[in-house]
mmCIF file of C-alpha atoms in Angstrom:
data_model
loop_
_atom_site.group_PDB
_atom_site.id
_atom_site.type_symbol
_atom_site.label_atom_id
_atom_site.label_comp_id
_atom_site.label_asym_id
_atom_site.label_seq_id
_atom_site.Cartn_x
_atom_site.Cartn_y
_atom_site.Cartn_z
ATOM 1 C CA MET Z 1 -117.064 -51.767 -16.058
ATOM 2 C CA THR Z 2 -115.313 -52.642 -19.330
ATOM 3 C CA LEU Z 3 -115.729 -50.019 -22.032
ATOM 4 C CA PRO Z 4 -114.975 -50.214 -25.756
ATOM 5 C CA GLN Z 5 -112.116 -48.163 -27.142
ATOM 6 C CA GLU Z 6 -114.136 -46.759 -30.046
ATOM 7 C CA MET Z 7 -117.642 -45.463 -30.598
ATOM 8 C CA THR Z 8 -119.737 -43.974 -33.386
ATOM 9 C CA LEU Z 9 -120.587 -40.292 -33.345
ATOM 10 C CA ILE Z 10 -122.195 -37.840 -35.743
ATOM 11 C CA GLU Z 11 -119.857 -35.133 -36.991
ATOM 12 C CA ILE Z 12 -120.353 -31.948 -38.953
ATOM 13 C CA THR Z 13 -118.166 -32.678 -41.980
ATOM 14 C CA THR Z 14 -118.341 -29.080 -43.206
ATOM 15 C CA PRO Z 15 -120.677 -26.164 -42.516
ATOM 16 C CA GLY Z 16 -123.865 -26.653 -44.500
ATOM 17 C CA GLY Z 17 -127.269 -28.299 -44.669
ATOM 18 C CA PRO Z 18 -128.490 -31.415 -42.863
ATOM 19 C CA GLU Z 19 -126.614 -33.671 -45.289
ATOM 20 C CA VAL Z 20 -123.260 -32.681 -43.769
ATOM 21 C CA LEU Z 21 -124.102 -34.686 -40.635
ATOM 22 C CA GLN Z 22 -122.284 -37.986 -41.082
ATOM 23 C CA PRO Z 23 -121.349 -40.883 -38.760
ATOM 24 C CA ARG Z 24 -117.721 -41.680 -38.035
ATOM 25 C CA SER Z 25 -115.702 -43.683 -35.539
ATOM 26 C CA ALA Z 26 -113.831 -41.996 -32.704
ATOM 27 C CA ASP Z 27 -112.242 -42.853 -29.382
ATOM 28 C CA VAL Z 28 -114.583 -43.151 -26.423
ATOM 29 C CA PRO Z 29 -114.101 -39.979 -24.329
ATOM 30 C CA VAL Z 30 -112.609 -40.102 -20.849
ATOM 31 C CA ALA Z 31 -114.390 -38.612 -17.848
ATOM 32 C CA GLY Z 32 -112.231 -35.761 -16.566
ATOM 33 C CA PRO Z 33 -112.187 -34.359 -13.038
ATOM 34 C CA GLY Z 34 -115.726 -33.667 -11.878
ATOM 35 C CA GLU Z 35 -117.215 -35.420 -14.914
ATOM 36 C CA ILE Z 36 -119.227 -38.560 -15.561
ATOM 37 C CA LEU Z 37 -119.137 -40.658 -18.715
ATOM 38 C CA ILE Z 38 -122.596 -41.509 -20.007
ATOM 39 C CA ARG Z 39 -123.495 -44.397 -22.293
ATOM 40 C CA VAL Z 40 -125.991 -42.439 -24.359
ATOM 41 C CA HIS Z 41 -129.347 -44.039 -25.113
ATOM 42 C CA ALA Z 42 -131.048 -40.944 -26.527
ATOM 43 C CA ALA Z 43 -130.106 -37.373 -27.461
ATOM 44 C CA GLY Z 44 -132.316 -34.349 -27.978
ATOM 45 C CA VAL Z 45 -132.212 -32.230 -31.147
ATOM 46 C CA ASN Z 46 -132.230 -28.466 -30.685
ATOM 47 C CA ARG Z 47 -132.065 -25.312 -32.777
ATOM 48 C CA PRO Z 48 -128.487 -24.494 -31.672
ATOM 49 C CA ASP Z 49 -127.418 -27.845 -33.155
ATOM 50 C CA ALA Z 50 -128.648 -26.698 -36.557
ATOM 51 C CA LEU Z 51 -127.004 -23.292 -36.163
ATOM 52 C CA GLN Z 52 -123.730 -24.997 -35.260
ATOM 53 C CA ARG Z 53 -124.073 -27.311 -38.260
ATOM 54 C CA ALA Z 54 -124.587 -24.318 -40.546
ATOM 55 C CA GLY Z 55 -121.574 -22.500 -39.090
ATOM 56 C CA LYS Z 56 -123.740 -19.780 -37.535
ATOM 57 C CA TYR Z 57 -123.339 -20.550 -33.837
ATOM 58 C CA PRO Z 58 -120.747 -18.519 -31.886
ATOM 59 C CA MET Z 59 -118.312 -21.273 -30.856
ATOM 60 C CA LYS Z 60 -116.003 -20.310 -28.011
ATOM 61 C CA PRO Z 61 -112.663 -22.071 -27.390
ATOM 62 C CA GLY Z 62 -113.165 -25.433 -25.743
ATOM 63 C CA MET Z 63 -116.673 -26.033 -27.112
ATOM 64 C CA SER Z 64 -117.130 -29.471 -28.672
ATOM 65 C CA PRO Z 65 -117.342 -29.553 -32.488
ATOM 66 C CA ILE Z 66 -119.713 -32.525 -32.122
ATOM 67 C CA PRO Z 67 -123.380 -31.442 -31.891
ATOM 68 C CA GLY Z 68 -125.767 -32.505 -29.162
ATOM 69 C CA LEU Z 69 -126.634 -30.479 -26.054
ATOM 70 C CA GLU Z 70 -128.716 -32.982 -24.084
ATOM 71 C CA VAL Z 71 -128.596 -36.720 -23.486
ATOM 72 C CA ALA Z 72 -130.106 -39.492 -21.407
ATOM 73 C CA GLY Z 73 -128.267 -42.650 -20.520
ATOM 74 C CA GLU Z 74 -126.357 -44.730 -18.010
ATOM 75 C CA VAL Z 75 -123.314 -43.655 -15.986
ATOM 76 C CA VAL Z 76 -120.419 -45.937 -17.010
ATOM 77 C CA ALA Z 77 -117.385 -44.106 -15.602
ATOM 78 C CA LEU Z 78 -116.647 -41.513 -12.915
ATOM 79 C CA GLY Z 79 -114.030 -38.789 -13.024
ATOM 80 C CA THR Z 80 -112.028 -37.882 -9.959
ATOM 81 C CA GLY Z 81 -113.967 -35.988 -7.324
ATOM 82 C CA VAL Z 82 -117.384 -37.307 -8.346
ATOM 83 C CA ASN Z 83 -119.305 -38.800 -5.458
ATOM 84 C CA GLU Z 84 -122.939 -37.912 -6.207
ATOM 85 C CA TYR Z 85 -123.342 -40.649 -8.837
ATOM 86 C CA SER Z 86 -122.520 -44.340 -9.074
ATOM 87 C CA LEU Z 87 -121.918 -46.671 -11.990
ATOM 88 C CA GLY Z 88 -125.218 -47.754 -13.502
ATOM 89 C CA ASP Z 89 -127.172 -44.674 -12.462
ATOM 90 C CA LYS Z 90 -129.739 -43.514 -15.021
ATOM 91 C CA VAL Z 91 -129.337 -39.809 -15.720
ATOM 92 C CA CYS Z 92 -130.191 -37.060 -18.150
ATOM 93 C CA ALA Z 93 -127.698 -34.256 -18.646
ATOM 94 C CA LEU Z 94 -127.040 -30.898 -20.213
ATOM 95 C CA THR Z 95 -123.848 -31.412 -22.203
ATOM 96 C CA ASN Z 96 -121.211 -28.984 -23.402
ATOM 97 C CA GLY Z 97 -121.588 -30.537 -26.845
ATOM 98 C CA GLY Z 98 -120.924 -34.061 -28.027
ATOM 99 C CA GLY Z 99 -124.360 -35.581 -27.405
ATOM 100 C CA TYR Z 100 -124.763 -37.104 -30.878
ATOM 101 C CA ALA Z 101 -122.605 -40.056 -29.900
ATOM 102 C CA GLN Z 102 -122.694 -43.407 -28.148
ATOM 103 C CA TYR Z 103 -120.726 -42.009 -25.203
ATOM 104 C CA CYS Z 104 -120.519 -38.474 -23.829
ATOM 105 C CA ALA Z 105 -118.552 -36.990 -20.916
ATOM 106 C CA VAL Z 106 -120.379 -34.252 -19.010
ATOM 107 C CA PRO Z 107 -119.844 -32.344 -15.769
ATOM 108 C CA ALA Z 108 -121.597 -34.262 -12.998
ATOM 109 C CA SER Z 109 -123.129 -30.986 -11.827
ATOM 110 C CA GLN Z 110 -125.057 -30.741 -15.130
ATOM 111 C CA ALA Z 111 -126.645 -34.177 -14.735
ATOM 112 C CA LEU Z 112 -129.845 -35.067 -12.927
ATOM 113 C CA PRO Z 113 -131.431 -38.420 -12.105
ATOM 114 C CA ILE Z 114 -134.108 -39.398 -14.587
ATOM 115 C CA PRO Z 115 -137.504 -38.598 -13.039
ATOM 116 C CA ALA Z 116 -139.632 -41.572 -12.042
ATOM 117 C CA GLY Z 117 -141.608 -43.106 -14.895
ATOM 118 C CA MET Z 118 -139.654 -41.470 -17.728
ATOM 119 C CA ASP Z 119 -138.103 -43.487 -20.544
ATOM 120 C CA TRP Z 120 -134.853 -42.649 -22.334
ATOM 121 C CA ILE Z 121 -136.591 -40.701 -25.105
ATOM 122 C CA GLN Z 122 -138.576 -38.464 -22.773
ATOM 123 C CA ALA Z 123 -135.586 -37.915 -20.497
ATOM 124 C CA ALA Z 124 -133.366 -36.848 -23.400
ATOM 125 C CA ALA Z 125 -135.918 -34.176 -24.307
ATOM 126 C CA VAL Z 126 -135.701 -32.488 -20.907
ATOM 127 C CA PRO Z 127 -132.310 -30.875 -20.143
ATOM 128 C CA GLU Z 128 -131.743 -28.255 -22.852
ATOM 129 C CA THR Z 129 -135.303 -26.975 -22.907
ATOM 130 C CA PHE Z 130 -135.980 -27.091 -19.167
ATOM 131 C CA PHE Z 131 -132.616 -25.496 -18.307
ATOM 132 C CA THR Z 132 -133.286 -22.785 -20.914
ATOM 133 C CA VAL Z 133 -136.860 -22.047 -19.883
ATOM 134 C CA TRP Z 134 -136.110 -22.047 -16.173
ATOM 135 C CA ALA Z 135 -133.068 -19.796 -16.518
ATOM 136 C CA ASN Z 136 -134.803 -17.327 -18.818
ATOM 137 C CA LEU Z 137 -138.533 -17.287 -18.120
ATOM 138 C CA PHE Z 138 -138.243 -17.680 -14.355
ATOM 139 C CA GLY Z 139 -134.684 -16.424 -13.870
ATOM 140 C CA LEU Z 140 -133.978 -13.451 -16.136
ATOM 141 C CA GLY Z 141 -137.680 -12.854 -16.773
ATOM 142 C CA GLY Z 142 -138.730 -13.203 -13.148
ATOM 143 C CA ALA Z 143 -142.049 -14.854 -14.052
ATOM 144 C CA ARG Z 144 -144.195 -15.791 -11.076
ATOM 145 C CA LYS Z 145 -147.717 -16.826 -10.176
ATOM 146 C CA GLY Z 146 -150.395 -14.369 -11.266
ATOM 147 C CA GLN Z 147 -148.340 -12.791 -14.043
ATOM 148 C CA ARG Z 148 -148.754 -12.940 -17.831
ATOM 149 C CA ALA Z 149 -146.246 -14.268 -20.384
ATOM 150 C CA LEU Z 150 -145.970 -14.296 -24.170
ATOM 151 C CA ILE Z 151 -144.077 -17.223 -25.703
ATOM 152 C CA HIS Z 152 -143.058 -16.970 -29.344
ATOM 153 C CA GLY Z 153 -142.785 -20.252 -31.208
ATOM 154 C CA GLY Z 154 -145.228 -21.877 -28.829
ATOM 155 C CA THR Z 155 -145.014 -25.365 -30.346
ATOM 156 C CA SER Z 156 -141.224 -25.666 -30.365
ATOM 157 C CA GLY Z 157 -139.429 -27.653 -27.693
ATOM 158 C CA ILE Z 158 -138.774 -24.435 -25.780
ATOM 159 C CA GLY Z 159 -142.306 -23.212 -26.410
ATOM 160 C CA THR Z 160 -144.159 -26.314 -25.242
ATOM 161 C CA THR Z 161 -141.945 -26.544 -22.172
ATOM 162 C CA ALA Z 162 -142.563 -22.893 -21.301
ATOM 163 C CA LEU Z 163 -146.328 -23.250 -21.717
ATOM 164 C CA MET Z 164 -146.512 -26.356 -19.532
ATOM 165 C CA LEU Z 165 -144.502 -24.674 -16.788
ATOM 166 C CA CYS Z 166 -146.635 -21.537 -17.039
ATOM 167 C CA GLN Z 167 -149.751 -23.614 -16.468
ATOM 168 C CA GLU Z 168 -148.078 -25.510 -13.615
ATOM 169 C CA PHE Z 169 -146.987 -22.347 -11.805
ATOM 170 C CA GLY Z 170 -150.087 -20.222 -12.326
ATOM 171 C CA ILE Z 171 -148.904 -17.892 -15.102
ATOM 172 C CA GLN Z 172 -151.365 -16.815 -17.801
ATOM 173 C CA ALA Z 173 -149.721 -17.580 -21.137
ATOM 174 C CA PHE Z 174 -150.122 -16.426 -24.712
ATOM 175 C CA ALA Z 175 -148.197 -18.065 -27.553
ATOM 176 C CA THR Z 176 -147.664 -17.471 -31.252
ATOM 177 C CA ALA Z 177 -147.748 -20.081 -33.990
ATOM 178 C CA GLY Z 178 -148.314 -20.136 -37.752
ATOM 179 C CA SER Z 179 -151.024 -22.740 -38.358
ATOM 180 C CA ALA Z 180 -154.391 -23.860 -37.073
ATOM 181 C CA ASP Z 181 -152.961 -27.213 -35.953
ATOM 182 C CA LYS Z 182 -150.230 -25.521 -33.942
ATOM 183 C CA CYS Z 183 -152.690 -23.079 -32.397
ATOM 184 C CA ALA Z 184 -154.856 -26.031 -31.379
ATOM 185 C CA ALA Z 185 -151.818 -27.647 -29.721
ATOM 186 C CA ILE Z 186 -151.147 -24.417 -27.827
ATOM 187 C CA ALA Z 187 -154.736 -24.292 -26.601
ATOM 188 C CA LYS Z 188 -154.421 -27.873 -25.303
ATOM 189 C CA LEU Z 189 -151.486 -26.699 -23.201
ATOM 190 C CA GLY Z 190 -153.708 -24.151 -21.502
ATOM 191 C CA ALA Z 191 -152.467 -21.045 -23.335
ATOM 192 C CA GLU Z 192 -154.115 -18.461 -25.572
ATOM 193 C CA PRO Z 193 -152.934 -19.102 -29.169
ATOM 194 C CA ILE Z 194 -152.166 -16.269 -31.573
ATOM 195 C CA ASN Z 195 -151.846 -17.138 -35.271
ATOM 196 C CA TYR Z 196 -149.185 -14.673 -36.370
ATOM 197 C CA ARG Z 197 -150.144 -15.167 -40.038
ATOM 198 C CA GLU Z 198 -153.636 -13.834 -39.346
ATOM 199 C CA GLN Z 199 -153.314 -11.688 -36.221
ATOM 200 C CA ALA Z 200 -151.006 -8.938 -34.969
ATOM 201 C CA PHE Z 201 -149.827 -10.364 -31.673
ATOM 202 C CA ALA Z 202 -149.323 -6.974 -30.002
ATOM 203 C CA GLU Z 203 -152.923 -6.035 -30.786
ATOM 204 C CA VAL Z 204 -154.227 -9.348 -29.436
ATOM 205 C CA ILE Z 205 -152.232 -8.891 -26.229
ATOM 206 C CA ALA Z 206 -153.541 -5.349 -25.779
ATOM 207 C CA LYS Z 207 -157.145 -6.506 -26.235
ATOM 208 C CA GLN Z 208 -156.881 -9.600 -24.035
ATOM 209 C CA THR Z 209 -155.142 -7.754 -21.184
ATOM 210 C CA ASP Z 210 -157.144 -4.510 -21.308
ATOM 211 C CA GLY Z 211 -154.022 -2.693 -22.434
ATOM 212 C CA LYS Z 212 -151.895 -3.875 -19.503
ATOM 213 C CA GLY Z 213 -149.594 -6.060 -21.600
ATOM 214 C CA VAL Z 214 -147.554 -9.037 -20.446
ATOM 215 C CA ASN Z 215 -144.889 -9.231 -17.771
ATOM 216 C CA VAL Z 216 -142.462 -11.464 -19.660
ATOM 217 C CA ILE Z 217 -141.807 -12.323 -23.312
ATOM 218 C CA LEU Z 218 -139.653 -15.232 -24.468
ATOM 219 C CA ASP Z 219 -138.573 -14.380 -27.998
ATOM 220 C CA ILE Z 220 -136.804 -16.487 -30.624
ATOM 221 C CA MET Z 221 -137.187 -14.010 -33.487
ATOM 222 C CA GLY Z 222 -135.006 -11.073 -32.488
ATOM 223 C CA ALA Z 223 -134.898 -7.978 -34.682
ATOM 224 C CA SER Z 224 -138.098 -8.446 -36.691
ATOM 225 C CA TYR Z 225 -140.250 -8.701 -33.557
ATOM 226 C CA LEU Z 226 -138.497 -6.171 -31.350
ATOM 227 C CA ASN Z 227 -140.787 -3.149 -31.598
ATOM 228 C CA ASN Z 228 -143.986 -5.215 -31.500
ATOM 229 C CA ASN Z 229 -142.611 -7.042 -28.462
ATOM 230 C CA LEU Z 230 -142.114 -3.674 -26.791
ATOM 231 C CA LYS Z 231 -145.742 -2.809 -27.575
ATOM 232 C CA ALA Z 232 -146.893 -6.067 -25.985
ATOM 233 C CA LEU Z 233 -144.875 -5.575 -22.789
ATOM 234 C CA GLY Z 234 -146.486 -4.155 -19.686
ATOM 235 C CA MET Z 235 -144.881 -1.754 -17.226
ATOM 236 C CA ASP Z 236 -141.563 -3.050 -15.859
ATOM 237 C CA GLY Z 237 -141.816 -5.947 -18.307
ATOM 238 C CA HIS Z 238 -138.938 -8.202 -19.301
ATOM 239 C CA LEU Z 239 -138.178 -9.107 -22.920
ATOM 240 C CA VAL Z 240 -135.866 -12.130 -22.935
ATOM 241 C CA ILE Z 241 -134.301 -12.842 -26.336
ATOM 242 C CA LEU Z 242 -133.288 -16.454 -26.984
ATOM 243 C CA GLY Z 243 -132.772 -16.424 -30.739
ATOM 244 C CA PHE Z 244 -132.603 -14.310 -33.862
ATOM 245 C CA LEU Z 245 -134.523 -16.161 -36.575
ATOM 246 C CA GLY Z 246 -135.822 -12.757 -37.641
ATOM 247 C CA GLY Z 247 -132.428 -11.078 -37.636
ATOM 248 C CA ALA Z 248 -129.648 -10.329 -35.170
ATOM 249 C CA LYS Z 249 -129.393 -6.565 -35.744
ATOM 250 C CA ALA Z 250 -132.334 -4.263 -35.063
ATOM 251 C CA ASN Z 251 -132.807 -0.824 -36.617
ATOM 252 C CA ASP Z 252 -135.239 1.944 -35.627
ATOM 253 C CA VAL Z 253 -135.704 0.673 -32.098
ATOM 254 C CA ASP Z 254 -138.542 2.375 -30.221
ATOM 255 C CA LEU Z 255 -136.506 3.803 -27.345
ATOM 256 C CA LEU Z 256 -139.389 5.936 -26.088
ATOM 257 C CA THR Z 257 -141.447 2.823 -25.353
ATOM 258 C CA ILE Z 258 -138.504 1.273 -23.495
ATOM 259 C CA LEU Z 259 -138.216 4.366 -21.331
ATOM 260 C CA GLY Z 260 -141.952 4.789 -20.839
ATOM 261 C CA LYS Z 261 -142.478 1.204 -19.734
ATOM 262 C CA ARG Z 262 -139.179 0.849 -17.831
ATOM 263 C CA ALA Z 263 -138.702 -2.226 -20.019
ATOM 264 C CA VAL Z 264 -135.814 -4.609 -19.482
ATOM 265 C CA ILE Z 265 -134.357 -6.200 -22.617
ATOM 266 C CA THR Z 266 -132.018 -9.092 -21.979
ATOM 267 C CA GLY Z 267 -131.030 -12.490 -23.335
ATOM 268 C CA SER Z 268 -128.632 -15.338 -22.953
ATOM 269 C CA LEU Z 269 -126.915 -18.296 -24.576
ATOM 270 C CA LEU Z 270 -127.156 -21.342 -22.326
ATOM 271 C CA ARG Z 271 -124.079 -22.977 -23.797
ATOM 272 C CA ALA Z 272 -121.925 -19.963 -22.972
ATOM 273 C CA ARG Z 273 -122.821 -20.035 -19.268
ATOM 274 C CA THR Z 274 -120.160 -21.225 -16.838
ATOM 275 C CA ARG Z 275 -120.149 -24.657 -15.252
ATOM 276 C CA GLU Z 276 -121.084 -23.045 -11.944
ATOM 277 C CA GLU Z 277 -124.061 -21.232 -13.481
ATOM 278 C CA LYS Z 278 -125.340 -24.417 -15.115
ATOM 279 C CA ALA Z 279 -124.931 -26.287 -11.829
ATOM 280 C CA GLY Z 280 -127.042 -23.646 -10.117
ATOM 281 C CA ILE Z 281 -129.818 -24.041 -12.688
ATOM 282 C CA ALA Z 282 -129.685 -27.816 -12.247
ATOM 283 C CA GLN Z 283 -130.203 -27.479 -8.511
ATOM 284 C CA GLN Z 284 -133.166 -25.149 -9.018
ATOM 285 C CA LEU Z 285 -134.727 -27.651 -11.409
ATOM 286 C CA ARG Z 286 -134.161 -30.482 -8.946
ATOM 287 C CA GLU Z 287 -135.960 -28.468 -6.265
ATOM 288 C CA HIS Z 288 -138.832 -26.923 -8.206
ATOM 289 C CA VAL Z 289 -139.421 -28.967 -11.375
ATOM 290 C CA TRP Z 290 -138.242 -32.529 -10.722
ATOM 291 C CA PRO Z 291 -141.095 -33.230 -8.278
ATOM 292 C CA VAL Z 292 -143.529 -32.073 -10.980
ATOM 293 C CA LEU Z 293 -142.006 -34.374 -13.619
ATOM 294 C CA SER Z 294 -141.907 -37.286 -11.180
ATOM 295 C CA ALA Z 295 -145.614 -36.747 -10.573
ATOM 296 C CA GLY Z 296 -146.234 -37.161 -14.313
ATOM 297 C CA ARG Z 297 -146.938 -33.525 -15.126
ATOM 298 C CA CYS Z 298 -145.203 -31.233 -17.663
ATOM 299 C CA LEU Z 299 -143.708 -34.234 -19.463
ATOM 300 C CA PRO Z 300 -141.948 -33.291 -22.709
ATOM 301 C CA ILE Z 301 -143.995 -33.541 -25.889
ATOM 302 C CA ILE Z 302 -142.226 -35.794 -28.409
ATOM 303 C CA ASP Z 303 -142.714 -35.006 -32.094
ATOM 304 C CA GLN Z 304 -140.619 -37.732 -33.757
ATOM 305 C CA VAL Z 305 -137.791 -40.123 -32.925
ATOM 306 C CA TYR Z 306 -134.971 -40.940 -35.368
ATOM 307 C CA ALA Z 307 -131.977 -43.258 -35.225
ATOM 308 C CA TYR Z 308 -128.941 -41.138 -34.407
ATOM 309 C CA THR Z 309 -127.350 -42.188 -37.692
ATOM 310 C CA ASP Z 310 -130.344 -40.445 -39.331
ATOM 311 C CA ALA Z 311 -129.519 -37.123 -37.670
ATOM 312 C CA ALA Z 312 -129.703 -35.423 -41.078
ATOM 313 C CA GLN Z 313 -133.380 -36.385 -41.371
ATOM 314 C CA ALA Z 314 -134.022 -35.118 -37.850
ATOM 315 C CA HIS Z 315 -132.479 -31.747 -38.690
ATOM 316 C CA ALA Z 316 -134.495 -31.522 -41.901
ATOM 317 C CA ARG Z 317 -137.651 -32.177 -39.875
ATOM 318 C CA MET Z 318 -136.782 -29.440 -37.388
ATOM 319 C CA GLU Z 319 -135.900 -26.878 -40.029
ATOM 320 C CA GLY Z 320 -139.052 -27.707 -41.974
ATOM 321 C CA GLY Z 321 -141.003 -26.079 -39.155
ATOM 322 C CA ASP Z 322 -143.875 -28.580 -38.966
ATOM 323 C CA HIS Z 323 -142.873 -30.255 -35.709
ATOM 324 C CA ILE Z 324 -144.744 -29.861 -32.438
ATOM 325 C CA GLY Z 325 -142.541 -30.529 -29.417
ATOM 326 C CA LYS Z 326 -139.151 -32.216 -29.336
ATOM 327 C CA ILE Z 327 -137.286 -34.292 -31.905
ATOM 328 C CA VAL Z 328 -135.099 -36.979 -30.358
ATOM 329 C CA LEU Z 329 -132.370 -39.315 -31.595
ATOM 330 C CA ARG Z 330 -132.328 -42.921 -30.412
ATOM 331 C CA VAL Z 331 -128.737 -44.040 -29.879
ATOM 332 C CA GLU Z 332 -127.924 -47.735 -30.306
#
């Protein structure tokens, strides 16, 4: 397969607002050992992309300075040692950065075949959110059938994914949002909406569960929600922190509640996980979730699609907070 020498990607010209995302030409990457090169047809937009753009994401050595954590496209080159894919295969993949580009090299172990019936746009909206939700809600949080979960930011990409999987696997879900339209969207996904502008979520949880609380909380707010999250947790509950929109440093933590409930507070950054850890999550998704997607259930909710050269507009849409579901870039 003949490949071009150059491609167009979207770079972060300097830390700042959406306007710092600008297209430029660069060499097409080479698939290293254990990697595949993907001709990208679509790339998902995620909150860590915006944090990276603003200079607020903890970048470890070796992480790509080019944003983009999930892609869908066609395999156009194979690195040494790759035998699970062939040229022309249609895949979606969790990247290690670099997804806002026409070509992206990713570890083959972080790619999965596109589920039957999915188009490029839908497939690009899967990896980051499904890897994150599976690893945190079902992995660290230990959620299982018959339990209760609280999902903060219920209409985000992570939120909608978590709610669909809760419904699929028999978990009663509650979710917070800040408008009537978003609460209506949550209800359509089979969850109990809580308008955080009008209701105290810990009080709603206490009332709806007869004081038993929830087993797992997925939280994107961090410090500002910590003590109320502890109130909402049940005995032996797990609070899994995925973000810190409400602050990264918490003061006056209610330690007595943690002790009394035997609460577990944990969290993770997906991007910082090892290649082996990400491969393990991919295999769990292939086993437990891919059959569901192939059957047409739990398909990602798409908010809007932008040309990848309009990545700045996509970021502005995400940071505006009005979106429901995933924002995706179409790559030409």
